[in-house]
Each structure stands twice: as structure tokens, then as C-alpha cells.
Tab-separated table of C-alpha atoms in Angstrom:
chain	number	residue	atom	x	y	z
A	21	MET	CA	0.000	0.000	0.000
A	22	SER	CA	1.417	3.348	-1.000
A	23	LYS	CA	1.328	6.574	0.952
A	24	ASP	CA	-1.348	7.926	-1.400
A	25	ASP	CA	-3.624	4.953	-0.679
A	26	ILE	CA	-3.196	5.393	3.063
A	27	ALA	CA	-4.031	9.110	2.749
A	28	ILE	CA	-7.218	8.312	0.807
A	29	VAL	CA	-8.329	5.693	3.395
A	30	VAL	CA	-7.681	8.121	6.272
A	31	SER	CA	-9.562	10.875	4.397
A	32	LEU	CA	-12.555	8.596	3.743
A	33	ALA	CA	-12.589	7.481	7.389
A	34	SER	CA	-12.539	11.104	8.579
A	35	ILE	CA	-15.371	12.012	6.169
A	36	CYS	CA	-17.463	9.110	7.531
A	37	LEU	CA	-16.747	10.135	11.123
A	38	ALA	CA	-17.653	13.770	10.378
A	39	ALA	CA	-20.889	12.674	8.684
A	40	ILE	CA	-21.840	10.555	11.710
A	41	ALA	CA	-21.087	13.464	14.058
A	42	LEU	CA	-23.151	15.850	11.904
A	43	GLY	CA	-26.041	13.381	11.784
A	44	TRP	CA	-25.980	12.948	15.553
A	45	ASN	CA	-25.944	16.725	16.129
A	46	ILE	CA	-28.927	17.210	13.807
A	47	TYR	CA	-30.810	14.369	15.501
A	48	ARG	CA	-30.009	15.654	18.995
A	49	ASP	CA	-30.901	19.302	18.309
A	50	ILE	CA	-33.859	18.945	15.947
A	51	VAL	CA	-35.465	15.531	16.316
A	52	LEU	CA	-34.745	14.493	19.912
A	53	LYS	CA	-37.068	16.683	21.959
A	54	PRO	CA	-38.531	15.961	25.385
A	55	ARG	CA	-41.480	13.566	25.489
A	56	LEU	CA	-44.449	14.048	27.763
A	57	ARG	CA	-46.759	11.223	28.816
A	58	VAL	CA	-50.260	12.542	29.485
A	59	SER	CA	-53.061	10.622	31.164
A	60	VAL	CA	-56.617	11.553	32.116
A	61	PHE	CA	-58.775	9.865	34.708
A	62	LYS	CA	-61.360	10.313	37.424
A	63	GLY	CA	-59.812	10.233	40.875
A	64	THR	CA	-60.873	10.761	44.463
A	65	LEU	CA	-59.230	13.393	46.629
A	66	THR	CA	-59.275	12.491	50.319
A	67	SER	CA	-57.909	13.848	53.539
A	68	GLY	CA	-58.540	13.180	57.194
A	69	ALA	CA	-60.438	16.415	57.772
A	70	ILE	CA	-61.993	16.913	54.336
A	71	LYS	CA	-64.843	14.948	52.785
A	72	ALA	CA	-63.749	12.805	49.812
A	73	THR	CA	-64.411	14.545	46.494
A	74	ASP	CA	-64.251	13.203	42.961
A	75	GLN	CA	-61.886	15.013	40.613
A	76	PHE	CA	-61.204	15.001	36.896
A	77	ILE	CA	-57.388	14.746	36.728
A	78	ILE	CA	-55.033	15.459	33.846
A	79	SER	CA	-51.566	14.185	34.709
A	80	ALA	CA	-48.305	14.645	32.813
A	81	VAL	CA	-44.777	13.240	33.276
A	82	ASN	CA	-41.691	14.481	31.417
A	83	PHE	CA	-39.753	11.500	30.036
A	84	GLY	CA	-36.929	13.705	28.726
A	85	PRO	CA	-34.406	14.379	27.475
A	86	GLY	CA	-34.214	17.894	28.884
A	87	LYS	CA	-36.647	20.366	30.392
A	88	LEU	CA	-40.086	20.917	28.927
A	89	HIS	CA	-42.172	24.099	29.073
A	90	LEU	CA	-45.912	23.406	29.242
A	91	ASN	CA	-48.234	26.110	27.951
A	92	SER	CA	-51.863	25.005	27.768
A	93	ILE	CA	-54.348	22.169	28.080
A	94	ARG	CA	-56.035	21.428	24.761
A	95	PHE	CA	-58.961	19.283	23.708
A	96	MET	CA	-60.462	18.245	20.401
A	97	HIS	CA	-63.685	16.638	19.262
A	98	THR	CA	-63.114	14.795	16.022
A	99	SER	CA	-63.584	11.528	14.191
A	100	LEU	CA	-62.210	10.010	11.017
A	101	LEU	CA	-65.092	11.389	8.964
A	102	LYS	CA	-64.692	14.860	10.483
A	103	LYS	CA	-60.936	14.763	9.827
A	104	MET	CA	-61.563	14.004	6.160
A	105	PHE	CA	-63.741	17.116	5.829
A	106	GLN	CA	-61.713	19.140	8.364
A	107	ASN	CA	-64.831	19.731	10.407
A	108	TRP	CA	-63.463	19.241	13.914
A	109	LYS	CA	-63.806	21.351	17.013
A	110	HIS	CA	-60.973	22.203	19.349
A	111	GLY	CA	-60.443	24.361	22.374
A	112	VAL	CA	-58.277	25.261	25.335
A	113	LEU	CA	-59.154	24.312	28.889
A	114	ILE	CA	-58.430	26.929	31.557
A	115	HIS	CA	-57.364	25.181	34.736
A	116	ASP	CA	-58.473	26.112	38.244
A	117	TYR	CA	-56.129	28.798	39.583
A	118	GLN	CA	-58.057	28.795	42.898
A	119	ASN	CA	-57.248	25.165	43.760
A	120	PRO	CA	-53.941	25.055	45.702
A	121	LEU	CA	-53.481	21.336	44.942
A	122	SER	CA	-53.756	21.730	41.164
A	123	GLY	CA	-50.738	22.470	38.991
A	124	LYS	CA	-50.439	25.889	37.358
A	125	LEU	CA	-49.587	26.799	33.773
A	126	PRO	CA	-47.184	27.771	32.346
A	127	ALA	CA	-44.995	25.150	33.990
A	128	ILE	CA	-41.433	23.928	33.502
A	129	LEU	CA	-40.858	20.212	34.070
A	130	ASP	CA	-37.427	18.668	34.491
A	131	VAL	CA	-36.857	15.077	33.436
A	132	GLY	CA	-38.912	12.783	35.661
A	133	GLU	CA	-41.097	15.517	37.139
A	134	LYS	CA	-44.873	15.185	37.206
A	135	ILE	CA	-47.691	17.712	37.254
A	136	ASP	CA	-51.384	17.120	37.992
A	137	PHE	CA	-54.235	19.408	36.989
A	138	LEU	CA	-57.360	18.923	39.111
A	139	PHE	CA	-60.890	19.833	38.033
A	140	SER	CA	-64.142	19.208	39.874
A	141	TRP	CA	-66.040	16.130	38.700
A	142	SER	CA	-69.387	17.642	37.841
A	143	ALA	CA	-71.901	17.954	35.028
A	144	GLU	CA	-69.996	21.004	33.709
A	145	THR	CA	-66.570	19.376	33.483
A	146	LEU	CA	-64.686	18.966	30.196
A	147	CYS	CA	-66.312	15.568	29.651
A	148	SER	CA	-69.622	17.328	29.037
A	149	LYS	CA	-68.144	18.385	25.670
A	150	ALA	CA	-67.353	14.710	24.827
A	151	PRO	CA	-63.763	15.341	23.701
A	152	SER	CA	-62.069	12.705	21.602
A	153	HIS	CA	-58.583	14.029	22.432
A	154	ILE	CA	-57.171	15.734	25.544
A	155	GLY	CA	-53.567	16.905	25.661
A	156	ILE	CA	-51.009	19.426	26.827
A	157	ALA	CA	-49.185	21.816	24.483
A	158	ASP	CA	-45.493	22.567	24.967
A	159	SER	CA	-43.141	25.353	23.899
A	160	PHE	CA	-42.057	23.409	20.797
A	161	GLY	CA	-45.577	23.809	19.415
A	162	ARG	CA	-46.385	20.129	19.892
A	163	THR	CA	-49.413	18.788	21.710
A	164	HIS	CA	-48.888	15.623	23.730
A	165	TRP	CA	-52.207	13.759	23.642
A	166	ALA	CA	-53.482	11.351	26.278
A	167	PRO	CA	-54.166	7.833	25.006
A	168	ARG	CA	-57.586	7.570	23.356
A	169	LYS	CA	-58.380	4.614	25.612
A	170	ASN	CA	-58.107	6.881	28.700
A	171	VAL	CA	-60.249	9.611	27.152
A	172	ILE	CA	-62.955	7.143	26.115
A	173	ALA	CA	-62.991	5.584	29.609
A	174	VAL	CA	-63.374	8.979	31.309
A	175	ASN	CA	-66.148	9.973	28.885
A	176	LYS	CA	-67.991	6.710	29.641
A	177	GLN	CA	-67.658	7.301	33.407
A	178	TRP	CA	-69.008	10.831	33.026
A	179	LEU	CA	-71.888	9.629	30.852
A	180	SER	CA	-72.846	6.909	33.339
A	181	GLU	CA	-72.936	9.377	36.236
A	182	PHE	CA	-74.498	12.348	34.449
A	183	SER	CA	-76.705	10.584	31.874
A	184	SER	CA	-79.561	13.021	32.516
A	185	VAL	CA	-77.431	15.970	31.341
A	186	THR	CA	-77.416	16.565	27.589
A	187	ARG	CA	-74.145	17.200	25.825
């Protein structure tokens, strides 16, 4: 092997290494953003001195990597047919600033931190709108949606308890 061949092999190896480093930097800075796991459910809030009350709870955990800035709670009412004709309704849910146990927005979550938003379980709760999607928007402009299975279960619970109320 001549010196020219060795120089070409070293140059090709350095080009491959630089391409891998560039690819990793693009992936890390653009694609790899923090992930948020959102869940919705009906829960009971109890204490020794306070009567047990049912709550509609939206919970979120930051799975990282990095901090995540949460901006708003969003909901949507849509179906496959409505998506085809772009005839879906969406809105923003304002959380209870009066409740000291409920999380407040905007919020910054470090990796592994959790936040819970508490709403009273009543006929006027978000479930009265029959949302198909409930999620939390972040500073990257993404909305992290709760699993549809959770949303459907909460809607069924609300409907079974408040069946006399029309949606």
C-alpha cells in the first residue's frame, strides 16, 4: 500500500466520522425533543379532615431528554369522517387557579417531574363536551395527547354518572 492509498483511506474514514457526528448533532438538536406522557382519569381526593371529592385529573410526566415548558391544556372533538372534511372542534381548557393542589400553567418540568391538573367532577366538566382528544401543548408547538383509551374511559364514566345531562 502506497502513501497515497493510506491518505485516501484516512480521508474517507474522517469524512465518515464527520458525517456521523453531523447526523448525531442534527438528531439531537432537531429531532430528539422531550417527550411528555399525558393521562386523564377520574380520581378521588381524600384527607382526614376533608370529605372525599371526585376530581377530573389530567396528569403529565416528562420522560426527557431535557426540560419541557408546558403552555396550555387542549382538547379536540373529532372523528375520522370529520378529519376528512376538516370539520373538527378544538379548544383550550383553563385550569383552576383557585385550587392550591392543582398544577399551574405555564410550567417547567425537568426530566422525571410530574404535574397534575385537578378539576371538579361535575356535570360542567370537560367531559360534558365529549372530547375525543385531551392533551397538553409545549413550547415546541407540539401537543402531547393522552391515550384515546383513557379519554374514552373517562367519557364513559361521566356519561354513566351524568346521563340526565345533555351534551
